[in-house]
XYZ file of C-alpha atoms in Angstrom:
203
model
C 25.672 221.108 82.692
C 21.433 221.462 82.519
C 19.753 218.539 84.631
C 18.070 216.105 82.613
C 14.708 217.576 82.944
C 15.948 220.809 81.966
C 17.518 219.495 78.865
C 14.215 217.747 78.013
C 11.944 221.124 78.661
C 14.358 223.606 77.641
C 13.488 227.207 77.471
C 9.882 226.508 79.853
C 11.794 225.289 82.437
C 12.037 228.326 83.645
C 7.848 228.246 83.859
C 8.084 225.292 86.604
C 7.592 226.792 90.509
C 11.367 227.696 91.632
C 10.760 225.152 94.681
C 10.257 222.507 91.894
C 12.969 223.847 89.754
C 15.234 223.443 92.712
C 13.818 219.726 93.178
C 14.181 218.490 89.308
C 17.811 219.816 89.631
C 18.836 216.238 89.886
C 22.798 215.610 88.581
C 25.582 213.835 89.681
C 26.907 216.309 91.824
C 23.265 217.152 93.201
C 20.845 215.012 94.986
C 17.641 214.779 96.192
C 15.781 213.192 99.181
C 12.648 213.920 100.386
C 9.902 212.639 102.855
C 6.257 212.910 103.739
C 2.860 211.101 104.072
C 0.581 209.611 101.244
C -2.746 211.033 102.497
C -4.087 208.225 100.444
C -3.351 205.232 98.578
C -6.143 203.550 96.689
C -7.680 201.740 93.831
C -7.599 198.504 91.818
C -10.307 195.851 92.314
C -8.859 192.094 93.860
C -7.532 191.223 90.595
C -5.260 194.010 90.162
C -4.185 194.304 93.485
C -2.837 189.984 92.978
C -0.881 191.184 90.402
C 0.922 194.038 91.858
C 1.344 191.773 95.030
C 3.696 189.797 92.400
C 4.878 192.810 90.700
C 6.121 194.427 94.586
C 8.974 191.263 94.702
C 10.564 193.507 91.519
C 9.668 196.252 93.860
C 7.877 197.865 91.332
C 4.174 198.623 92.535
C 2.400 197.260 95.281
C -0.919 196.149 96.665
C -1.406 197.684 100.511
C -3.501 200.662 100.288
C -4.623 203.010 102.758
C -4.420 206.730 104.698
C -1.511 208.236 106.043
C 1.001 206.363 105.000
C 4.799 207.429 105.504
C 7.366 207.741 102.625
C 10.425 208.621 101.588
C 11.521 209.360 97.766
C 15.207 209.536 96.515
C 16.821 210.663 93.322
C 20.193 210.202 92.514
C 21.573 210.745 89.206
C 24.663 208.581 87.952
C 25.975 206.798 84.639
C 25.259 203.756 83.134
C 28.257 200.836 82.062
C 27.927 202.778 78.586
C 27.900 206.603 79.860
C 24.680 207.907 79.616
C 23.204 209.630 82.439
C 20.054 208.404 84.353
C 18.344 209.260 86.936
C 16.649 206.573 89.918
C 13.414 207.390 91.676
C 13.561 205.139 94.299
C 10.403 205.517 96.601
C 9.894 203.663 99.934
C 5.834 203.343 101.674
C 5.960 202.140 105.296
C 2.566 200.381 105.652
C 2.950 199.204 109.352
C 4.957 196.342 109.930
C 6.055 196.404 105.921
C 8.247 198.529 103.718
C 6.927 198.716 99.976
C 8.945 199.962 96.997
C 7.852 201.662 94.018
C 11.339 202.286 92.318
C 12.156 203.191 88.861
C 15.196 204.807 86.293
C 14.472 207.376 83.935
C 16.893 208.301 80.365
C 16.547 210.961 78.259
C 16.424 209.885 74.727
C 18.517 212.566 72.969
C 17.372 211.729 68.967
C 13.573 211.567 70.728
C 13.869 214.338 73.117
C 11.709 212.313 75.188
C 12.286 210.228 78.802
C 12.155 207.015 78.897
C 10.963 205.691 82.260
C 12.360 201.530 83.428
C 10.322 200.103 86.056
C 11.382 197.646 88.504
C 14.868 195.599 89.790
C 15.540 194.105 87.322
C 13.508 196.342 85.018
C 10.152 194.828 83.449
C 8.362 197.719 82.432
C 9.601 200.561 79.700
C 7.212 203.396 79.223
C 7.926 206.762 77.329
C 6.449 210.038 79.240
C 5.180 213.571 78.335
C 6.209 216.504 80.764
C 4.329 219.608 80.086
C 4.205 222.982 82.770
C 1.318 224.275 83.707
C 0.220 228.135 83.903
C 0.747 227.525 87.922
C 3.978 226.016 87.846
C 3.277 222.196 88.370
C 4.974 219.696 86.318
C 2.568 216.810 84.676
C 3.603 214.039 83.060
C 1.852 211.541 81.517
C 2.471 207.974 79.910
C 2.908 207.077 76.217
C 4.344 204.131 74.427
C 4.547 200.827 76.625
C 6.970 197.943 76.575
C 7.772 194.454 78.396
C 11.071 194.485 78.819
C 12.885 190.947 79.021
C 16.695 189.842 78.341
C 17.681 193.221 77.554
C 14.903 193.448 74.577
C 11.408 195.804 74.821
C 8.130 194.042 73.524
C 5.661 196.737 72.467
C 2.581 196.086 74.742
C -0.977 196.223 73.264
C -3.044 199.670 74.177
C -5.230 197.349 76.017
C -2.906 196.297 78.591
C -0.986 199.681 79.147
C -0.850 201.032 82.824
C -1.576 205.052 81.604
C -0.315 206.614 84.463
C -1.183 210.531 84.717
C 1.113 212.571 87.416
C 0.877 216.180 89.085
C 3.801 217.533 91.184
C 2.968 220.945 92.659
C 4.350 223.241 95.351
C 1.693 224.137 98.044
C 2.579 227.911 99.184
C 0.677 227.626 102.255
C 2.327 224.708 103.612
C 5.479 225.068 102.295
C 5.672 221.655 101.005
C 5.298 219.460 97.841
C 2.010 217.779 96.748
C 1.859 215.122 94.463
C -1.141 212.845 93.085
C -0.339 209.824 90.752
C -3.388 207.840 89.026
C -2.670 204.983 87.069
C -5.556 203.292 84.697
C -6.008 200.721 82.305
C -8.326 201.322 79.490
C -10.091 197.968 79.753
C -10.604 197.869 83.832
C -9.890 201.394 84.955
C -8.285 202.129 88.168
C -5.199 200.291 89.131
C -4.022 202.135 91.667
C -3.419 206.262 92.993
C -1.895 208.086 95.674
C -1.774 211.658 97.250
C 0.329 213.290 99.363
C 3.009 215.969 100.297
C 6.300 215.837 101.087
C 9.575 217.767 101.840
C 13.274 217.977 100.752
C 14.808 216.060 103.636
C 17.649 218.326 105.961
């Protein structure tokens, strides 16, 4: 059966980088586990950065920033108590003395053809996302619709308190490796946070 991702992109798959092919191939009976460095993590003014220190106890963003910063990402695709497939993106920054989590579960919405992305343990955050190719082979995606998600019920957020998160995965010939950049904004007080890095398919 076509990973998730495939199912979603259908016939452009084929138009991603084969590295990143290989690396979206995420189903039960395939894995994937990678590691690298952040060669940056940065953005948000004081404000934001006191609310994601709350939000990293649902290990779902985070406050540290800084430069060269170890992590490790994991997806693992499994079934829900009802059957349908998802897929976690569990990602792990070592900041020193700390460990910070950014960890998340994505569905595909079959009537929508569309992902739908759950933030946090327990989830708190339900956004839908846009993947597009590009004419090099990276995968983008991009935020849409936002929801608080309490009790097992989504609460459409206003525009003016989404989190519009814009994300670049890319396969760097040179260095044999994978780069990605993630910015996140809100429309009222811009930056809330970003990070770049590479990484590689753990052995």
């Amino acid at each position: 059966m076509a990973n998730m991702y495939e199912r979603l992109l259908g016939d452009t798959y084929k138009n991603l980088h084969p590295e990143l092919q290989k690396r979206y191939a995420i189903t039960e009976e395939n894995s994937f586990t990678g590691e690298g460095k952040m060669d940056e993590i940065y953005g948000g003014s004081f404000f934001v950065k006191f609310i994601l220190k709350i939000a990293s106890k649902f290990r779902m963003f985070f406050s540290e920033r800084g430069e060269e910063i170890p992590f490790t990402i994991q997806n693992i695709a499994e079934r829900d108590e009802y059957g349908q497939e998802l897929v976690r993106w569990n990602r792990t920054f070592y900041f020193h003395n700390k460990k910070r989590y950014f960890n998340a579960v994505m569905q595909l919405d079959e009537n929508e053809n569309e992902i739908v992305d759950y933030f946090g343990e327990p989830h708190l955050l339900v956004s839908t996302l846009h993947f597009h190719i590009d004419e090099l082979g990276a995968m983008h995606i991009s935020s849409k619709k936002q929801w608080f998600y309490m009790f097992g019920r989504k609460m459409p957020l206003p525009k003016f308190l989404y989190g519009e998160a814009k994300i670049v995965e890319s396969y760097d010939e040179t260095l044999q490796c994978f780069r990605i950049h993630v910015q996140v904004r809100n429309p009222l007080i811009g930056s809330l946070f970003s990070y770049k890095g590479t990484f590689g398919e753990r052995e």
